[in-house]
Short mmCIF file of C-alpha atoms in Angstrom, two decimals:
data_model
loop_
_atom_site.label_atom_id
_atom_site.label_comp_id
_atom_site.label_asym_id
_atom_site.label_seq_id
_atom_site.Cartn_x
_atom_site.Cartn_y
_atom_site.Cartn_z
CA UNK A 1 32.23 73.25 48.52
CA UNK A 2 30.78 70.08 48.23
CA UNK A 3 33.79 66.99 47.90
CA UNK A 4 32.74 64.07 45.58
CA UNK A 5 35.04 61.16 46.76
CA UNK A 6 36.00 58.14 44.34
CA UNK A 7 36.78 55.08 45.36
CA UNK A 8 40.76 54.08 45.17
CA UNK A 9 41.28 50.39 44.74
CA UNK A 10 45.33 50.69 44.01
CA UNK A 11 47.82 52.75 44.39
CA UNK A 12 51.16 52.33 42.22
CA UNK A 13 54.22 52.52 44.93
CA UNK A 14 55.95 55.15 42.88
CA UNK A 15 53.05 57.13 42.93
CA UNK A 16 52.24 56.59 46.53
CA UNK A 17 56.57 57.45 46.70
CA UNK A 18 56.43 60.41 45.00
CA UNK A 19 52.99 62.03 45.99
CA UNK A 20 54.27 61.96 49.67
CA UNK A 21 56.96 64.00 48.67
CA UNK A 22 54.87 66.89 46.91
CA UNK A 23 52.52 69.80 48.00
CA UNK A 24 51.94 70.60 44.39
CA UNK A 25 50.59 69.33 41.11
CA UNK A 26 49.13 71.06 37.51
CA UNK A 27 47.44 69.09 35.25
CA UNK A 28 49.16 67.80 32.78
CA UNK A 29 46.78 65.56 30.44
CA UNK A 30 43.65 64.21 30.14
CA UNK A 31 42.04 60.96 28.35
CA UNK A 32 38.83 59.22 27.71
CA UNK A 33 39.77 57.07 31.14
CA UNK A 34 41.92 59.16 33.30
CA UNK A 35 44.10 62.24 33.40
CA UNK A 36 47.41 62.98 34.50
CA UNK A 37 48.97 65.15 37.41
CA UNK A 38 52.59 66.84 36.21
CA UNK A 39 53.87 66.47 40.55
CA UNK A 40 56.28 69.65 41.68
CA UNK A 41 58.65 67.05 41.66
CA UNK A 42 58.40 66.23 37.95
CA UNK A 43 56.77 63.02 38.52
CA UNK A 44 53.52 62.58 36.31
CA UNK A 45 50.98 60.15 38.56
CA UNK A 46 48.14 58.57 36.16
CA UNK A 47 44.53 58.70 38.01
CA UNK A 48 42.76 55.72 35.44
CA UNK A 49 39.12 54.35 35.71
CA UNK A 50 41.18 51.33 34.48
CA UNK A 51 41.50 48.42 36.51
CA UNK A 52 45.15 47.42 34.96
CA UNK A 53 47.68 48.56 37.52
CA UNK A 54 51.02 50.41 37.12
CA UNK A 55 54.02 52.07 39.37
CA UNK A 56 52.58 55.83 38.71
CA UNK A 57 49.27 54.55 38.70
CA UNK A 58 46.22 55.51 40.76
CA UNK A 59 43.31 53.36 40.31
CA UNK A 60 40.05 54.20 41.17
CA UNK A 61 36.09 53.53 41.03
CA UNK A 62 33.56 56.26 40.15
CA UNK A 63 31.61 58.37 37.60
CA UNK A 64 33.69 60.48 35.22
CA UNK A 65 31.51 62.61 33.88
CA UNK A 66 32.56 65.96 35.21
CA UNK A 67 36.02 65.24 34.19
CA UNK A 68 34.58 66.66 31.09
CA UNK A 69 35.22 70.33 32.19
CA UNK A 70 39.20 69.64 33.63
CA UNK A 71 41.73 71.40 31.38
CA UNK A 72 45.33 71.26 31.11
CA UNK A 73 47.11 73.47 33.25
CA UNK A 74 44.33 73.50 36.10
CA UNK A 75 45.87 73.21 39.93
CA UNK A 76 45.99 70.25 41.94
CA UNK A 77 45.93 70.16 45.67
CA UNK A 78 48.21 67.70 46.73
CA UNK A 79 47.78 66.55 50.78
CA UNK A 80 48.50 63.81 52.87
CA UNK A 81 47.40 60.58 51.14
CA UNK A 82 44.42 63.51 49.39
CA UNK A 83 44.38 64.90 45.90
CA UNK A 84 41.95 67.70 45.18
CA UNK A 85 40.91 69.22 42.26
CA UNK A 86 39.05 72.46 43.26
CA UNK A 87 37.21 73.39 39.89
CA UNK A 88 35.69 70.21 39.83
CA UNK A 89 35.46 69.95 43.46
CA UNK A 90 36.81 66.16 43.20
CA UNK A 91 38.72 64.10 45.92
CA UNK A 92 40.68 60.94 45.73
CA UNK A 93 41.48 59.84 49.20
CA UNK A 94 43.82 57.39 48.38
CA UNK A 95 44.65 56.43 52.33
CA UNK A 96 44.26 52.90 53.50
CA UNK A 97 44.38 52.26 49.38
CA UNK A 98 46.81 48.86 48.73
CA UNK A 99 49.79 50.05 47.22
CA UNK A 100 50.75 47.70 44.20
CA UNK A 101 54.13 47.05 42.33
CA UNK A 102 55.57 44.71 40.60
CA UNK A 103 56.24 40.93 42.00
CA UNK A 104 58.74 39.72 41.13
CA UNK A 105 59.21 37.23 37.84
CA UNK A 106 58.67 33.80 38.50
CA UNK A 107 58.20 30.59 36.67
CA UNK A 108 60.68 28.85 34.37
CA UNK A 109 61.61 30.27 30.73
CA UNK A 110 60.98 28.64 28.09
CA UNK A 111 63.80 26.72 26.07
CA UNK A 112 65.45 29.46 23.23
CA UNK A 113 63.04 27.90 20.52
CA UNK A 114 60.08 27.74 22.60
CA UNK A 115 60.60 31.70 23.45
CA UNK A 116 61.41 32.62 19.98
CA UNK A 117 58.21 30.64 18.82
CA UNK A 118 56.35 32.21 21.61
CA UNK A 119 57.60 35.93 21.02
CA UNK A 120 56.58 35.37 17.01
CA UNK A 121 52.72 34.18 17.66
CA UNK A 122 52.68 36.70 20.25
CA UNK A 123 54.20 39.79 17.57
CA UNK A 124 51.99 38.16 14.34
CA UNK A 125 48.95 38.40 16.45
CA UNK A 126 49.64 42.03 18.24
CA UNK A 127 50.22 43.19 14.36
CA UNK A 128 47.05 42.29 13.18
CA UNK A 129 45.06 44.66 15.55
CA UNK A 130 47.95 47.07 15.78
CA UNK A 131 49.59 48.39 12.30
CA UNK A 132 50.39 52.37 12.57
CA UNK A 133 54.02 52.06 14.13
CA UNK A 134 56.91 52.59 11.92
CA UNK A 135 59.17 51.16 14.65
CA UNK A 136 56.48 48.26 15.18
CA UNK A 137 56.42 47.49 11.21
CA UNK A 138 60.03 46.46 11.52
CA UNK A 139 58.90 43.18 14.29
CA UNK A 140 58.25 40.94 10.72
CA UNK A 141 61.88 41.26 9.66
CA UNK A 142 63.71 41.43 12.96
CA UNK A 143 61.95 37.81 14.31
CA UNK A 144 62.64 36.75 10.31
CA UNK A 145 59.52 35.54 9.70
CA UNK A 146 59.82 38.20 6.64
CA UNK A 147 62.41 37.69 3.85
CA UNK A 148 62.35 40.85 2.38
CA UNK A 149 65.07 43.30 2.82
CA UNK A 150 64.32 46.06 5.79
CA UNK A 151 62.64 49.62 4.80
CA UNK A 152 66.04 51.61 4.28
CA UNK A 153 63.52 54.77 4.76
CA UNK A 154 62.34 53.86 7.59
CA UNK A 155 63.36 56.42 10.17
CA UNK A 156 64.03 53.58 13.12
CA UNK A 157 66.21 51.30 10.92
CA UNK A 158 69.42 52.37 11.72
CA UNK A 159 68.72 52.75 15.41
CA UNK A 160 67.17 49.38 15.65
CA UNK A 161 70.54 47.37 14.14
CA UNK A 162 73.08 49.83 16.48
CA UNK A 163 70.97 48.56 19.21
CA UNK A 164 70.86 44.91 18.48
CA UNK A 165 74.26 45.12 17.96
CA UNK A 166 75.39 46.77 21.57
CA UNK A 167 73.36 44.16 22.86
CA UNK A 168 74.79 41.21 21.35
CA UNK A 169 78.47 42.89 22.19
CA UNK A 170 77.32 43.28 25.27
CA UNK A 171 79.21 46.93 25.49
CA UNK A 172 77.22 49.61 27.76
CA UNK A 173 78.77 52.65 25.98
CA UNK A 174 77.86 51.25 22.58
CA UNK A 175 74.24 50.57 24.05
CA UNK A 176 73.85 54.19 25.68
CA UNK A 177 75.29 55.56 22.52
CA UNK A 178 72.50 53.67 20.40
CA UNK A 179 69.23 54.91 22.57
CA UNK A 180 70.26 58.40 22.49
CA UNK A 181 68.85 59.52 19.18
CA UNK A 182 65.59 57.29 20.34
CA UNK A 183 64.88 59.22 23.40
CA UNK A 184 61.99 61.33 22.39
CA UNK A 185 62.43 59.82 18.38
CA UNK A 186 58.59 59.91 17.50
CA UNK A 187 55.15 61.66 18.58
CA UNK A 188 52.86 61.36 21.82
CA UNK A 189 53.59 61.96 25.57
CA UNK A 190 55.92 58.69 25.11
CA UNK A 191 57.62 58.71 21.70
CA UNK A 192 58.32 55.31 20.02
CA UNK A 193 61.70 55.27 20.56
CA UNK A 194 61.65 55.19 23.97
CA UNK A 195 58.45 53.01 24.59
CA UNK A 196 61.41 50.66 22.83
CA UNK A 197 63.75 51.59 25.43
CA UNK A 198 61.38 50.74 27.90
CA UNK A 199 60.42 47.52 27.01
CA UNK A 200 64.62 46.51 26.15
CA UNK A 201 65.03 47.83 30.35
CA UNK A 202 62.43 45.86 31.67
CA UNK A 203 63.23 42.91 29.56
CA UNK A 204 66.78 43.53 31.48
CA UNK A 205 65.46 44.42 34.55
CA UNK A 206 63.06 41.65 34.71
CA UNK A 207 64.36 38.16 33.46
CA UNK A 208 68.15 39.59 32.54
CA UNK A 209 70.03 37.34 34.94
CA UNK A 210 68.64 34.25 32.97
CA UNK A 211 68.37 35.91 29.34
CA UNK A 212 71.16 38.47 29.60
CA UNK A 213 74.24 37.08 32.48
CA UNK A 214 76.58 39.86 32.64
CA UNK A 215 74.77 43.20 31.68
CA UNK A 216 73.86 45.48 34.81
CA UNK A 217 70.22 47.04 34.11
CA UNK A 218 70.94 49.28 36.96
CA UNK A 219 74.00 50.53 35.49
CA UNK A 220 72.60 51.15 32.39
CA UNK A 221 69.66 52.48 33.71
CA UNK A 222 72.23 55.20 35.16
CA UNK A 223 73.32 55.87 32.04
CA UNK A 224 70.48 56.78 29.75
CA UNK A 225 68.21 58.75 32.47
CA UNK A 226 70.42 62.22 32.28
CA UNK A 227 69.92 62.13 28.67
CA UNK A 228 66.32 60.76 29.03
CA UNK A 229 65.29 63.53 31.07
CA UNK A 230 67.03 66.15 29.60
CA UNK A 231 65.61 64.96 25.24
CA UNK A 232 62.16 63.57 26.08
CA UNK A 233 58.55 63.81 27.89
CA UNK A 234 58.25 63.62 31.60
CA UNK A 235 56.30 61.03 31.40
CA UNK A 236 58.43 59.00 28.82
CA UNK A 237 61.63 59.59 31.05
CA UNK A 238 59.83 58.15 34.34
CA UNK A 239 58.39 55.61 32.70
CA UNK A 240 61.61 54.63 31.44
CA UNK A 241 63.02 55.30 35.18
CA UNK A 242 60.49 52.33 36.32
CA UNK A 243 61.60 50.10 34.05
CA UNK A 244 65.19 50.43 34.89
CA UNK A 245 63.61 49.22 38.09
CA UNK A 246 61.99 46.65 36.78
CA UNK A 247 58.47 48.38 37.28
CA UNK A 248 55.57 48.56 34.78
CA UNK A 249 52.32 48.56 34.12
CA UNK A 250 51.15 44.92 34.86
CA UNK A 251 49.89 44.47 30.40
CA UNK A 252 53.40 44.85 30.02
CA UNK A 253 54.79 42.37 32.67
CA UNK A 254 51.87 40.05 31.54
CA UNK A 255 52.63 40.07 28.14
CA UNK A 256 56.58 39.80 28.68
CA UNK A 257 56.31 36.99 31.44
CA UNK A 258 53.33 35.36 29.08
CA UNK A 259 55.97 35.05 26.14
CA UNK A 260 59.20 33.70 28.21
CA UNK A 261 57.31 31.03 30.57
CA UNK A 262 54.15 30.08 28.49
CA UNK A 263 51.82 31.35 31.24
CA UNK A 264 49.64 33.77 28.43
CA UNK A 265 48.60 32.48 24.88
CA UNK A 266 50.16 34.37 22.60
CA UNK A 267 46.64 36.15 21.89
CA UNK A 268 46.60 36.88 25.55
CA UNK A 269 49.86 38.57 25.16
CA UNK A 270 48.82 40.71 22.31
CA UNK A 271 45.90 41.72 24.04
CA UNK A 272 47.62 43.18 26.54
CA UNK A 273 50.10 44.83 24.61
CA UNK A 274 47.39 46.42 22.24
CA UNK A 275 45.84 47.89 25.74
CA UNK A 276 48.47 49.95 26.64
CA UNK A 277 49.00 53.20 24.59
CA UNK A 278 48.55 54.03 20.91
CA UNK A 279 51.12 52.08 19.30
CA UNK A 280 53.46 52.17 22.59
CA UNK A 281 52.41 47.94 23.48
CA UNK A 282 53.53 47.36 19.88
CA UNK A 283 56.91 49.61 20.48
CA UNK A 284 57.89 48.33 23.86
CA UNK A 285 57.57 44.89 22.10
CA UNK A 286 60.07 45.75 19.99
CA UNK A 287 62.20 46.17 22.68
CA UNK A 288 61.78 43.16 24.56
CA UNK A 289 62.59 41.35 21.15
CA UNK A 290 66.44 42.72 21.56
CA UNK A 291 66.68 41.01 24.47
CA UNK A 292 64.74 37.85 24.23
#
């Protein structure tokens, strides 16, 4: 069998974490840039052509073509710091490969009016590319740049104001008790709701001891993951698992760092939002809005 290396520029730490600790994978997925590996230890790793970086991600250099033929479901050889896919006879030596996470936040936050300012320019320009999200649509009324009275049908309504609510209360029970009928609310590998969830943890995670004194990401983190992994994806639940760590792919800690210190135009931000996902960008935006 003849191996066709790629090249591996980064790996994510979780990734690099969770690979060491499995002999195993399927197939779980695959995209127009990438596929993903379901790990024996229900971790899902992300192999991208992309050059944006992430905790789960692997990012690498090379020709995709025979991707083409991989199908859900195929095996994975998983072996030190190797992945091999047999039917395509491809290898991704990801040894000697810098392992990336998150740095830490930095930089001053903007005064409360600058932020809010900030977060609306960033939201009014992410909704002009990026329309198709129920949960999304509801950014116009929450910042109150719209007037109008919220969508009563809209299915993330309710949810949204029980959130907002725990929040302000600052009551972890309340809060757990408001993302449980999110987790897994909505379609995709990572459901609206909690691409929400995601961005509110990270938002927490990230800048909560200057936007947020008092609440305990961690603790909350604790909370929601039992129910995360036992109503949602996989990949939704460890995604949401990162965040509680304050790990994510690096759009979303542009974006959210762009909005709070002024480092990133608001276009900037939007751009980077709009790269990640579907609608999911738009979603976890949402989220961060609770906290901001």
């Amino acid at each position: 069998m003849q191996d066709h290396p790629h090249i591996v520029t980064f790996v994510g730490a979780l990734a690099e974490e969770r690979l060491r600790g499995s002999r195993a994978a399927t197939l779980n997925g695959i995209t127009r840039r990438g596929f993903y590996l379901r790990l024996d230890s229900q971790w899902i790793v992300f192999v991208s052509l992309d050059a944006f970086r992430g905790p789960l991600t692997i990012n690498v250099r090379g020709q995709a073509q025979s991707w083409s033929s991989l199908s859900a479901g195929s095996p994975v050889e998983i072996h030190p710091a190797r992945i091999v896919l047999p039917s395509i006879d491809l290898v991704i030596d990801y040894g000697g490969a810098p392992v990336w996470q998150a740095p830490p936040a930095s930089g001053e936050i903007l005064p409360a009016a600058q932020r809010r300012a900030s977060l609306t320019r960033a939201a009014q320009a992410l909704l002009t590319v990026k329309s198709d999200s129920p949960l999304g649509n509801l950014l116009p009324e929450l910042l109150g740049w719209q007037t109008t009275a919220w969508d009563s049908t809209n299915p993330y309504r309710r949810h949204l104001e029980h959130l907002r609510d725990a929040l302000q209360n600052q009551r972890v029970p309340q809060l757990v008790q408001a993302c449980e009928p999110l987790l897994g609310l909505g379609r995709g590998l990572t459901p609206s709701g909690d691409d929400l969830i995601l961005g509110m943890l990270l938002a927490l995670s990230r800048w909560g001891d200057r936007l947020a004194p008092g609440w305990k990401p961690a603790a909350i983190c604790q909370r929601i993951l039992p129910l995360a992994y036992r109503k949602t994806t996989t990949l939704a639940a460890n995604l949401i698992e990162c965040a509680g760590r304050g790990q994510a792919d690096e759009r979303l800690l542009l974006a959210l760092d762009g909005i709070l210190t002024g480092a990133a135009t608001a276009t900037e931000c939007a751009a980077y939002l709009a790269g990640w996902g579907s609608s999911s960008g738009l979603d976890a935006l949402v989220g961060m809005t609770l906290v901001i």
